[in-house]
Amino acid sequence: MKQIIPFAHQLLKDSIQPGDTVVDATLGNGHDSLFLSSLVAEHGQVFSFDIQENALNQAKKLLEQHNINQVEMIHRGHEHVYEELSDRNIGGVGGAIFNLGYLPGSDHTITTTADTTIPAINGLLRLLKPERYIILVIYPGHKTGAEEKVELLNYLKTLPANEVDVARYQMVNRSDKAPFVMAIYKK
C-alpha cells in the first residue's frame, strides 16, 4: 500500500508520456514540478501556478539545484490555467496535480479554496487528453481545507460519468482530517 503522495505520483507516472505538457496547479516548494519534469523529460513542458512570490522563489532554487529547464512558473492563481494554456496553443494536457491547502512553512492564512480550484479543474478538463488524470491531494486538517473538501466532493459528484471517472484513495484507519487523493480520469 502506498502513502498518499506516492500513490498520487504513481497515477501520473503510469499515464504521463515523455514530451507531454503537464500542469502543477499548486507549485508550492516545487516538489511536484520536479517530479513532473522527470516524467515529461527534456522535450516536455511543465506549467506551474502559484500566487505567492515566496513559492516561486523556493521552487526556482529547487529546480536550479536539479538543472531543470522545462518548468515554466506562472505567478497567477490556478483558476487561470485554461486562459494561460489556451494562449500558448499547447495541443492538450497530459496530466495535472493539485496539492491543496497552504504553502508549508509559510503564511497559513493563504490557502487554496474551492472558489479557485473548481474553475481550475473545469479548465483542465477541457484541455486534458483522454485516458489521463487530474490528481487532487486534499488536506482537510485545517478550517479552510475542511471547507474546500466538502465543496470539492459535492462538485466532483456532479461530473458526468460518461466523460470522467472520479476515485478516492484514503486511509480509512486515520482521522477525517488526514489528507487523501481524488483522481479524475478522463475517458
Short mmCIF file of N, CA and C in Angstrom, two decimals:
data_model
loop_
_atom_site.label_atom_id
_atom_site.label_comp_id
_atom_site.label_asym_id
_atom_site.label_seq_id
_atom_site.Cartn_x
_atom_site.Cartn_y
_atom_site.Cartn_z
N MET A 1 0.85 -1.18 0.00
CA MET A 1 0.00 0.00 0.00
C MET A 1 0.90 1.24 0.00
N LYS A 2 0.55 2.18 -0.84
CA LYS A 2 1.33 3.41 -0.95
C LYS A 2 0.75 4.50 -0.07
N GLN A 3 1.63 5.35 0.41
CA GLN A 3 1.20 6.54 1.12
C GLN A 3 0.55 7.49 0.11
N ILE A 4 -0.02 8.59 0.59
CA ILE A 4 -0.84 9.47 -0.24
C ILE A 4 -0.07 10.07 -1.43
N ILE A 5 1.02 10.76 -1.18
CA ILE A 5 1.75 11.41 -2.28
C ILE A 5 2.35 10.38 -3.25
N PRO A 6 3.01 9.32 -2.77
CA PRO A 6 3.49 8.32 -3.73
C PRO A 6 2.39 7.70 -4.59
N PHE A 7 1.20 7.51 -4.01
CA PHE A 7 0.07 7.00 -4.79
C PHE A 7 -0.32 8.00 -5.88
N ALA A 8 -0.43 9.27 -5.50
CA ALA A 8 -0.78 10.32 -6.47
C ALA A 8 0.24 10.35 -7.60
N HIS A 9 1.52 10.28 -7.24
CA HIS A 9 2.57 10.32 -8.25
C HIS A 9 2.54 9.07 -9.14
N GLN A 10 2.20 7.92 -8.58
CA GLN A 10 2.16 6.70 -9.38
C GLN A 10 1.11 6.78 -10.48
N LEU A 11 -0.06 7.34 -10.17
CA LEU A 11 -1.09 7.51 -11.20
C LEU A 11 -0.56 8.36 -12.36
N LEU A 12 0.14 9.43 -12.02
CA LEU A 12 0.69 10.30 -13.06
C LEU A 12 1.80 9.59 -13.82
N LYS A 13 2.65 8.87 -13.10
CA LYS A 13 3.74 8.14 -13.74
C LYS A 13 3.22 7.11 -14.74
N ASP A 14 2.09 6.50 -14.41
CA ASP A 14 1.51 5.48 -15.28
C ASP A 14 0.87 6.05 -16.54
N SER A 15 0.61 7.37 -16.57
CA SER A 15 -0.11 7.92 -17.71
C SER A 15 0.64 9.02 -18.46
N ILE A 16 1.51 9.76 -17.82
CA ILE A 16 2.23 10.84 -18.50
C ILE A 16 3.36 10.26 -19.36
N GLN A 17 3.49 10.80 -20.55
CA GLN A 17 4.49 10.34 -21.52
C GLN A 17 5.59 11.39 -21.69
N PRO A 18 6.81 10.95 -22.02
CA PRO A 18 7.85 11.93 -22.35
C PRO A 18 7.37 12.83 -23.49
N GLY A 19 7.63 14.11 -23.36
CA GLY A 19 7.20 15.07 -24.37
C GLY A 19 5.86 15.71 -24.07
N ASP A 20 5.13 15.21 -23.08
CA ASP A 20 3.83 15.77 -22.72
C ASP A 20 3.96 17.18 -22.14
N THR A 21 2.86 17.89 -22.19
CA THR A 21 2.69 19.14 -21.46
C THR A 21 1.81 18.82 -20.26
N VAL A 22 2.26 19.19 -19.07
CA VAL A 22 1.53 18.88 -17.84
C VAL A 22 1.44 20.11 -16.96
N VAL A 23 0.62 20.01 -15.90
CA VAL A 23 0.36 21.15 -15.03
C VAL A 23 0.55 20.78 -13.57
N ASP A 24 1.30 21.62 -12.88
CA ASP A 24 1.35 21.62 -11.42
C ASP A 24 0.54 22.84 -11.01
N ALA A 25 -0.69 22.60 -10.59
CA ALA A 25 -1.62 23.70 -10.34
C ALA A 25 -1.33 24.45 -9.04
N THR A 26 -0.48 23.87 -8.20
CA THR A 26 -0.12 24.48 -6.92
C THR A 26 1.38 24.28 -6.70
N LEU A 27 2.17 25.13 -7.28
CA LEU A 27 3.63 24.98 -7.30
C LEU A 27 4.23 24.75 -5.91
N GLY A 28 3.86 25.57 -4.94
CA GLY A 28 4.41 25.40 -3.60
C GLY A 28 5.93 25.44 -3.62
N ASN A 29 6.55 24.48 -2.96
CA ASN A 29 8.01 24.43 -2.88
C ASN A 29 8.66 23.80 -4.11
N GLY A 30 7.85 23.30 -5.05
CA GLY A 30 8.38 22.81 -6.31
C GLY A 30 8.57 21.31 -6.43
N HIS A 31 8.22 20.55 -5.41
CA HIS A 31 8.48 19.10 -5.45
C HIS A 31 7.66 18.38 -6.51
N ASP A 32 6.39 18.74 -6.67
CA ASP A 32 5.58 18.11 -7.72
C ASP A 32 6.08 18.51 -9.11
N SER A 33 6.49 19.76 -9.27
CA SER A 33 7.03 20.19 -10.56
C SER A 33 8.31 19.44 -10.90
N LEU A 34 9.15 19.22 -9.90
CA LEU A 34 10.38 18.45 -10.11
C LEU A 34 10.03 17.03 -10.56
N PHE A 35 9.07 16.41 -9.88
CA PHE A 35 8.63 15.07 -10.26
C PHE A 35 8.06 15.05 -11.67
N LEU A 36 7.17 16.00 -11.98
CA LEU A 36 6.57 16.05 -13.31
C LEU A 36 7.62 16.25 -14.40
N SER A 37 8.63 17.05 -14.11
CA SER A 37 9.68 17.30 -15.12
C SER A 37 10.42 16.01 -15.46
N SER A 38 10.55 15.10 -14.49
CA SER A 38 11.21 13.82 -14.77
C SER A 38 10.35 12.95 -15.68
N LEU A 39 9.04 13.10 -15.61
CA LEU A 39 8.14 12.30 -16.44
C LEU A 39 8.07 12.82 -17.87
N VAL A 40 8.03 14.12 -18.05
CA VAL A 40 7.91 14.68 -19.40
C VAL A 40 9.25 14.73 -20.11
N ALA A 41 10.33 14.60 -19.36
CA ALA A 41 11.70 14.58 -19.88
C ALA A 41 12.05 15.89 -20.58
N GLU A 42 13.14 15.89 -21.30
CA GLU A 42 13.69 17.15 -21.83
C GLU A 42 12.82 17.80 -22.90
N HIS A 43 11.97 17.05 -23.58
CA HIS A 43 11.16 17.64 -24.65
C HIS A 43 9.74 17.97 -24.19
N GLY A 44 9.43 17.71 -22.93
CA GLY A 44 8.13 18.05 -22.39
C GLY A 44 8.12 19.41 -21.72
N GLN A 45 6.98 19.76 -21.17
CA GLN A 45 6.83 21.08 -20.54
C GLN A 45 5.93 20.95 -19.32
N VAL A 46 6.34 21.61 -18.23
CA VAL A 46 5.55 21.68 -17.02
C VAL A 46 5.17 23.15 -16.81
N PHE A 47 3.89 23.41 -16.68
CA PHE A 47 3.40 24.75 -16.34
C PHE A 47 2.96 24.70 -14.89
N SER A 48 3.57 25.56 -14.07
CA SER A 48 3.34 25.53 -12.62
C SER A 48 2.79 26.87 -12.16
N PHE A 49 1.70 26.82 -11.39
CA PHE A 49 0.98 28.01 -10.97
C PHE A 49 1.11 28.22 -9.46
N ASP A 50 1.31 29.47 -9.07
CA ASP A 50 1.23 29.83 -7.65
C ASP A 50 1.03 31.33 -7.53
N ILE A 51 0.30 31.72 -6.49
CA ILE A 51 0.03 33.15 -6.28
C ILE A 51 1.07 33.80 -5.37
N GLN A 52 1.92 32.98 -4.74
CA GLN A 52 2.88 33.52 -3.78
C GLN A 52 4.28 33.63 -4.37
N GLU A 53 4.82 34.81 -4.33
CA GLU A 53 6.19 35.04 -4.80
C GLU A 53 7.18 34.15 -4.05
N ASN A 54 6.93 33.96 -2.76
CA ASN A 54 7.79 33.11 -1.93
C ASN A 54 7.85 31.68 -2.49
N ALA A 55 6.73 31.17 -2.92
CA ALA A 55 6.68 29.82 -3.50
C ALA A 55 7.51 29.76 -4.77
N LEU A 56 7.35 30.74 -5.64
CA LEU A 56 8.11 30.74 -6.88
C LEU A 56 9.61 30.80 -6.61
N ASN A 57 10.01 31.59 -5.64
CA ASN A 57 11.44 31.70 -5.31
C ASN A 57 11.99 30.39 -4.75
N GLN A 58 11.23 29.75 -3.86
CA GLN A 58 11.67 28.47 -3.29
C GLN A 58 11.75 27.39 -4.37
N ALA A 59 10.73 27.32 -5.19
CA ALA A 59 10.70 26.32 -6.26
C ALA A 59 11.84 26.54 -7.25
N LYS A 60 12.10 27.80 -7.57
CA LYS A 60 13.19 28.11 -8.50
C LYS A 60 14.52 27.56 -8.00
N LYS A 61 14.78 27.72 -6.71
CA LYS A 61 16.03 27.19 -6.12
C LYS A 61 16.10 25.68 -6.26
N LEU A 62 15.00 25.00 -5.94
CA LEU A 62 14.97 23.54 -6.05
C LEU A 62 15.21 23.09 -7.48
N LEU A 63 14.52 23.71 -8.42
CA LEU A 63 14.66 23.32 -9.83
C LEU A 63 16.06 23.61 -10.36
N GLU A 64 16.64 24.72 -9.95
CA GLU A 64 18.01 25.05 -10.37
C GLU A 64 19.00 24.03 -9.81
N GLN A 65 18.79 23.58 -8.58
CA GLN A 65 19.68 22.56 -7.98
C GLN A 65 19.69 21.27 -8.79
N HIS A 66 18.58 21.00 -9.46
CA HIS A 66 18.46 19.78 -10.25
C HIS A 66 18.61 20.03 -11.76
N ASN A 67 19.01 21.24 -12.13
CA ASN A 67 19.21 21.61 -13.55
C ASN A 67 17.97 21.36 -14.39
N ILE A 68 16.82 21.74 -13.87
CA ILE A 68 15.54 21.56 -14.58
C ILE A 68 15.22 22.83 -15.35
N ASN A 69 14.98 22.66 -16.65
CA ASN A 69 14.71 23.81 -17.52
C ASN A 69 13.33 23.79 -18.17
N GLN A 70 12.60 22.69 -18.02
CA GLN A 70 11.32 22.57 -18.72
C GLN A 70 10.11 22.93 -17.85
N VAL A 71 10.35 23.67 -16.77
CA VAL A 71 9.25 24.13 -15.91
C VAL A 71 9.08 25.63 -16.10
N GLU A 72 7.89 26.03 -16.51
CA GLU A 72 7.57 27.46 -16.60
C GLU A 72 6.67 27.81 -15.43
N MET A 73 7.19 28.66 -14.57
CA MET A 73 6.42 29.08 -13.39
C MET A 73 5.57 30.29 -13.74
N ILE A 74 4.29 30.23 -13.38
CA ILE A 74 3.34 31.29 -13.69
C ILE A 74 2.83 31.88 -12.38
N HIS A 75 3.08 33.16 -12.19
CA HIS A 75 2.71 33.84 -10.94
C HIS A 75 1.25 34.30 -11.05
N ARG A 76 0.37 33.31 -11.04
CA ARG A 76 -1.08 33.54 -11.10
C ARG A 76 -1.77 32.37 -10.43
N GLY A 77 -3.01 32.59 -10.04
CA GLY A 77 -3.78 31.52 -9.46
C GLY A 77 -4.14 30.45 -10.48
N HIS A 78 -4.32 29.22 -10.00
CA HIS A 78 -4.61 28.11 -10.90
C HIS A 78 -5.96 28.25 -11.61
N GLU A 79 -6.83 29.11 -11.12
CA GLU A 79 -8.11 29.32 -11.80
C GLU A 79 -7.92 29.92 -13.20
N HIS A 80 -6.72 30.38 -13.50
CA HIS A 80 -6.41 30.96 -14.81
C HIS A 80 -5.73 29.96 -15.75
N VAL A 81 -5.72 28.69 -15.38
CA VAL A 81 -4.99 27.69 -16.16
C VAL A 81 -5.50 27.59 -17.60
N TYR A 82 -6.80 27.59 -17.79
CA TYR A 82 -7.33 27.46 -19.15
C TYR A 82 -6.90 28.65 -20.02
N GLU A 83 -7.06 29.82 -19.49
CA GLU A 83 -6.66 31.04 -20.22
C GLU A 83 -5.16 31.02 -20.55
N GLU A 84 -4.34 30.71 -19.55
CA GLU A 84 -2.88 30.72 -19.75
C GLU A 84 -2.45 29.68 -20.79
N LEU A 85 -3.00 28.48 -20.70
CA LEU A 85 -2.56 27.43 -21.62
C LEU A 85 -3.19 27.56 -23.00
N SER A 86 -4.40 28.05 -23.07
CA SER A 86 -5.03 28.28 -24.37
C SER A 86 -4.25 29.31 -25.17
N ASP A 87 -3.76 30.33 -24.49
CA ASP A 87 -2.95 31.35 -25.15
C ASP A 87 -1.66 30.79 -25.72
N ARG A 88 -1.21 29.67 -25.18
CA ARG A 88 0.06 29.06 -25.63
C ARG A 88 -0.15 27.99 -26.70
N ASN A 89 -1.40 27.65 -26.99
CA ASN A 89 -1.71 26.69 -28.05
C ASN A 89 -0.93 25.38 -27.87
N ILE A 90 -1.11 24.73 -26.73
CA ILE A 90 -0.30 23.58 -26.37
C ILE A 90 -0.76 22.25 -26.96
N GLY A 91 -2.00 22.16 -27.38
CA GLY A 91 -2.46 20.92 -28.01
C GLY A 91 -2.85 19.81 -27.05
N GLY A 92 -3.12 20.11 -25.82
CA GLY A 92 -3.61 19.11 -24.87
C GLY A 92 -2.68 18.91 -23.69
N VAL A 93 -3.29 18.65 -22.54
CA VAL A 93 -2.55 18.44 -21.30
C VAL A 93 -2.48 16.94 -21.01
N GLY A 94 -1.31 16.49 -20.65
CA GLY A 94 -1.09 15.07 -20.37
C GLY A 94 -1.33 14.67 -18.93
N GLY A 95 -1.60 15.62 -18.05
CA GLY A 95 -1.86 15.31 -16.65
C GLY A 95 -1.71 16.56 -15.81
N ALA A 96 -2.26 16.51 -14.60
CA ALA A 96 -2.17 17.66 -13.70
C ALA A 96 -2.26 17.20 -12.26
N ILE A 97 -1.66 17.98 -11.38
CA ILE A 97 -1.74 17.70 -9.94
C ILE A 97 -2.00 18.99 -9.18
N PHE A 98 -2.85 18.86 -8.17
CA PHE A 98 -3.12 19.91 -7.19
C PHE A 98 -2.70 19.38 -5.83
N ASN A 99 -1.85 20.06 -5.13
CA ASN A 99 -1.52 19.74 -3.76
C ASN A 99 -2.12 20.88 -2.95
N LEU A 100 -3.36 20.71 -2.52
CA LEU A 100 -4.16 21.80 -1.98
C LEU A 100 -3.75 22.19 -0.56
N GLY A 101 -4.30 23.30 -0.10
CA GLY A 101 -4.01 23.77 1.25
C GLY A 101 -3.15 25.01 1.23
N TYR A 102 -2.14 25.03 2.07
CA TYR A 102 -1.26 26.19 2.18
C TYR A 102 0.19 25.78 1.97
N LEU A 103 1.02 26.76 1.70
CA LEU A 103 2.45 26.53 1.49
C LEU A 103 3.11 26.18 2.81
N PRO A 104 3.69 24.98 2.93
CA PRO A 104 4.34 24.61 4.19
C PRO A 104 5.42 25.63 4.56
N GLY A 105 5.44 25.99 5.83
CA GLY A 105 6.45 26.92 6.33
C GLY A 105 6.16 28.37 5.99
N SER A 106 4.95 28.64 5.54
CA SER A 106 4.60 29.99 5.12
C SER A 106 3.33 30.44 5.85
N ASP A 107 2.71 31.49 5.34
CA ASP A 107 1.50 32.06 5.92
C ASP A 107 0.33 31.10 5.72
N HIS A 108 -0.17 30.53 6.80
CA HIS A 108 -1.25 29.54 6.71
C HIS A 108 -2.62 30.16 6.42
N THR A 109 -2.69 31.48 6.39
CA THR A 109 -3.96 32.12 6.03
C THR A 109 -4.12 32.21 4.52
N ILE A 110 -3.05 31.97 3.79
CA ILE A 110 -3.12 31.95 2.32
C ILE A 110 -3.28 30.50 1.90
N THR A 111 -4.51 30.12 1.52
CA THR A 111 -4.81 28.73 1.19
C THR A 111 -5.60 28.65 -0.11
N THR A 112 -5.62 27.46 -0.65
CA THR A 112 -6.49 27.21 -1.79
C THR A 112 -7.93 27.16 -1.29
N THR A 113 -8.86 27.43 -2.18
CA THR A 113 -10.28 27.34 -1.86
C THR A 113 -11.01 26.74 -3.06
N ALA A 114 -12.17 26.22 -2.80
CA ALA A 114 -12.97 25.66 -3.89
C ALA A 114 -13.34 26.72 -4.93
N ASP A 115 -13.41 27.98 -4.51
CA ASP A 115 -13.75 29.07 -5.43
C ASP A 115 -12.74 29.21 -6.57
N THR A 116 -11.49 28.81 -6.34
CA THR A 116 -10.49 28.86 -7.41
C THR A 116 -10.17 27.46 -7.94
N THR A 117 -10.25 26.46 -7.08
CA THR A 117 -9.89 25.10 -7.50
C THR A 117 -10.91 24.53 -8.50
N ILE A 118 -12.19 24.75 -8.27
CA ILE A 118 -13.20 24.21 -9.20
C ILE A 118 -13.08 24.81 -10.60
N PRO A 119 -12.92 26.14 -10.75
CA PRO A 119 -12.69 26.66 -12.10
C PRO A 119 -11.41 26.11 -12.75
N ALA A 120 -10.40 25.88 -11.93
CA ALA A 120 -9.16 25.30 -12.47
C ALA A 120 -9.40 23.89 -12.98
N ILE A 121 -10.12 23.08 -12.22
CA ILE A 121 -10.43 21.72 -12.66
C ILE A 121 -11.25 21.76 -13.94
N ASN A 122 -12.26 22.62 -13.99
CA ASN A 122 -13.08 22.74 -15.20
C ASN A 122 -12.23 23.10 -16.41
N GLY A 123 -11.32 24.05 -16.24
CA GLY A 123 -10.44 24.44 -17.35
C GLY A 123 -9.54 23.30 -17.78
N LEU A 124 -8.98 22.60 -16.80
CA LEU A 124 -8.10 21.48 -17.13
C LEU A 124 -8.85 20.34 -17.81
N LEU A 125 -10.08 20.08 -17.39
CA LEU A 125 -10.85 19.03 -18.06
C LEU A 125 -11.06 19.34 -19.54
N ARG A 126 -11.18 20.60 -19.87
CA ARG A 126 -11.32 21.00 -21.28
C ARG A 126 -10.04 20.74 -22.07
N LEU A 127 -8.90 20.82 -21.39
CA LEU A 127 -7.60 20.67 -22.05
C LEU A 127 -7.01 19.27 -21.94
N LEU A 128 -7.49 18.48 -20.99
CA LEU A 128 -6.90 17.18 -20.69
C LEU A 128 -7.12 16.19 -21.83
N LYS A 129 -6.06 15.47 -22.17
CA LYS A 129 -6.16 14.42 -23.18
C LYS A 129 -6.95 13.23 -22.59
N PRO A 130 -7.60 12.44 -23.45
CA PRO A 130 -8.28 11.24 -22.96
C PRO A 130 -7.29 10.27 -22.30
N GLU A 131 -7.81 9.51 -21.34
CA GLU A 131 -7.05 8.48 -20.62
C GLU A 131 -5.91 9.08 -19.79
N ARG A 132 -6.14 10.28 -19.30
CA ARG A 132 -5.16 10.97 -18.44
C ARG A 132 -5.85 11.43 -17.16
N TYR A 133 -5.04 11.86 -16.19
CA TYR A 133 -5.54 12.17 -14.86
C TYR A 133 -5.34 13.62 -14.44
N ILE A 134 -6.28 14.08 -13.65
CA ILE A 134 -6.11 15.26 -12.80
C ILE A 134 -6.14 14.71 -11.38
N ILE A 135 -5.09 14.98 -10.64
CA ILE A 135 -4.96 14.48 -9.28
C ILE A 135 -5.14 15.63 -8.29
N LEU A 136 -5.95 15.39 -7.28
CA LEU A 136 -6.16 16.36 -6.20
C LEU A 136 -5.70 15.72 -4.89
N VAL A 137 -4.73 16.34 -4.23
CA VAL A 137 -4.36 15.93 -2.88
C VAL A 137 -5.03 16.94 -1.95
N ILE A 138 -5.98 16.45 -1.17
CA ILE A 138 -6.83 17.31 -0.34
C ILE A 138 -6.41 17.19 1.12
N TYR A 139 -6.26 18.34 1.76
CA TYR A 139 -5.83 18.42 3.16
C TYR A 139 -6.93 19.05 4.01
N PRO A 140 -7.81 18.24 4.60
CA PRO A 140 -8.92 18.79 5.37
C PRO A 140 -8.59 19.06 6.85
N GLY A 141 -7.33 19.07 7.22
CA GLY A 141 -6.92 19.20 8.61
C GLY A 141 -6.96 20.61 9.17
N HIS A 142 -7.29 21.60 8.36
CA HIS A 142 -7.44 22.97 8.84
C HIS A 142 -8.79 23.48 8.36
N LYS A 143 -9.27 24.57 8.95
CA LYS A 143 -10.64 25.05 8.70
C LYS A 143 -10.94 25.25 7.21
N THR A 144 -10.08 25.99 6.52
CA THR A 144 -10.31 26.25 5.10
C THR A 144 -10.22 24.97 4.28
N GLY A 145 -9.28 24.09 4.66
CA GLY A 145 -9.15 22.81 3.96
C GLY A 145 -10.38 21.93 4.13
N ALA A 146 -10.97 21.95 5.32
CA ALA A 146 -12.19 21.18 5.56
C ALA A 146 -13.34 21.72 4.72
N GLU A 147 -13.45 23.03 4.63
CA GLU A 147 -14.49 23.64 3.79
C GLU A 147 -14.26 23.31 2.32
N GLU A 148 -13.00 23.40 1.87
CA GLU A 148 -12.68 23.09 0.48
C GLU A 148 -13.01 21.63 0.17
N LYS A 149 -12.71 20.73 1.09
CA LYS A 149 -13.01 19.31 0.91
C LYS A 149 -14.50 19.10 0.62
N VAL A 150 -15.35 19.67 1.46
CA VAL A 150 -16.80 19.49 1.30
C VAL A 150 -17.26 20.00 -0.05
N GLU A 151 -16.84 21.19 -0.42
CA GLU A 151 -17.26 21.78 -1.69
C GLU A 151 -16.73 20.98 -2.88
N LEU A 152 -15.48 20.52 -2.79
CA LEU A 152 -14.92 19.74 -3.89
C LEU A 152 -15.63 18.40 -4.06
N LEU A 153 -15.89 17.72 -2.96
CA LEU A 153 -16.58 16.44 -3.06
C LEU A 153 -17.97 16.60 -3.65
N ASN A 154 -18.68 17.64 -3.24
CA ASN A 154 -20.00 17.91 -3.82
C ASN A 154 -19.89 18.18 -5.32
N TYR A 155 -18.90 18.95 -5.72
CA TYR A 155 -18.69 19.26 -7.14
C TYR A 155 -18.30 18.00 -7.92
N LEU A 156 -17.37 17.22 -7.39
CA LEU A 156 -16.88 16.05 -8.12
C LEU A 156 -17.98 15.03 -8.36
N LYS A 157 -18.94 14.95 -7.47
CA LYS A 157 -20.08 14.03 -7.64
C LYS A 157 -20.94 14.42 -8.84
N THR A 158 -20.85 15.67 -9.27
CA THR A 158 -21.69 16.13 -10.39
C THR A 158 -21.04 15.91 -11.75
N LEU A 159 -19.78 15.51 -11.78
CA LEU A 159 -19.12 15.32 -13.08
C LEU A 159 -19.74 14.14 -13.80
N PRO A 160 -20.01 14.29 -15.11
CA PRO A 160 -20.71 13.24 -15.85
C PRO A 160 -19.89 11.94 -15.96
N ALA A 161 -20.50 10.84 -15.54
CA ALA A 161 -19.82 9.54 -15.53
C ALA A 161 -19.49 9.04 -16.93
N ASN A 162 -20.16 9.55 -17.95
CA ASN A 162 -19.82 9.13 -19.31
C ASN A 162 -18.58 9.86 -19.84
N GLU A 163 -18.12 10.88 -19.11
CA GLU A 163 -16.94 11.63 -19.53
C GLU A 163 -15.72 11.38 -18.65
N VAL A 164 -15.93 11.21 -17.35
CA VAL A 164 -14.83 11.01 -16.41
C VAL A 164 -15.21 9.99 -15.35
N ASP A 165 -14.20 9.36 -14.79
CA ASP A 165 -14.35 8.57 -13.57
C ASP A 165 -13.64 9.34 -12.46
N VAL A 166 -14.21 9.33 -11.28
CA VAL A 166 -13.62 10.02 -10.13
C VAL A 166 -13.48 9.00 -9.01
N ALA A 167 -12.25 8.85 -8.52
CA ALA A 167 -11.97 7.88 -7.46
C ALA A 167 -11.33 8.57 -6.27
N ARG A 168 -11.53 7.95 -5.11
CA ARG A 168 -10.96 8.48 -3.86
C ARG A 168 -10.04 7.43 -3.26
N TYR A 169 -8.84 7.86 -2.86
CA TYR A 169 -7.87 6.99 -2.20
C TYR A 169 -7.60 7.59 -0.83
N GLN A 170 -7.98 6.85 0.21
CA GLN A 170 -7.90 7.38 1.56
C GLN A 170 -7.62 6.25 2.55
N MET A 171 -6.82 6.53 3.54
CA MET A 171 -6.58 5.58 4.61
C MET A 171 -7.78 5.62 5.56
N VAL A 172 -8.49 4.52 5.69
CA VAL A 172 -9.72 4.52 6.49
C VAL A 172 -9.46 4.43 7.98
N ASN A 173 -8.25 4.08 8.37
CA ASN A 173 -7.94 3.99 9.80
C ASN A 173 -7.23 5.25 10.31
N ARG A 174 -7.45 6.35 9.61
CA ARG A 174 -6.90 7.65 10.01
C ARG A 174 -8.03 8.61 10.31
N SER A 175 -7.67 9.71 10.89
CA SER A 175 -8.64 10.76 11.21
C SER A 175 -9.30 11.30 9.95
N ASP A 176 -10.49 11.87 10.10
CA ASP A 176 -11.16 12.54 8.98
C ASP A 176 -10.37 13.76 8.52
N LYS A 177 -9.39 14.18 9.30
CA LYS A 177 -8.57 15.33 8.95
C LYS A 177 -7.32 14.94 8.16
N ALA A 178 -7.12 13.65 7.94
CA ALA A 178 -5.95 13.18 7.21
C ALA A 178 -6.10 13.49 5.71
N PRO A 179 -4.99 13.77 5.04
CA PRO A 179 -5.06 14.03 3.60
C PRO A 179 -5.48 12.79 2.82
N PHE A 180 -6.04 13.03 1.64
CA PHE A 180 -6.43 11.94 0.76
C PHE A 180 -6.35 12.41 -0.69
N VAL A 181 -6.44 11.45 -1.60
CA VAL A 181 -6.31 11.73 -3.03
C VAL A 181 -7.66 11.54 -3.72
N MET A 182 -7.98 12.48 -4.60
CA MET A 182 -9.09 12.32 -5.54
C MET A 182 -8.45 12.27 -6.94
N ALA A 183 -8.79 11.27 -7.69
CA ALA A 183 -8.26 11.13 -9.05
C ALA A 183 -9.40 11.26 -10.05
N ILE A 184 -9.24 12.17 -10.99
CA ILE A 184 -10.22 12.37 -12.07
C ILE A 184 -9.59 11.82 -13.34
N TYR A 185 -10.22 10.81 -13.90
CA TYR A 185 -9.72 10.14 -15.11
C TYR A 185 -10.63 10.48 -16.27
N LYS A 186 -10.07 11.10 -17.29
CA LYS A 186 -10.87 11.46 -18.46
C LYS A 186 -10.96 10.28 -19.41
N LYS A 187 -12.19 9.93 -19.77
CA LYS A 187 -12.43 8.79 -20.67
C LYS A 187 -12.15 9.17 -22.12
#
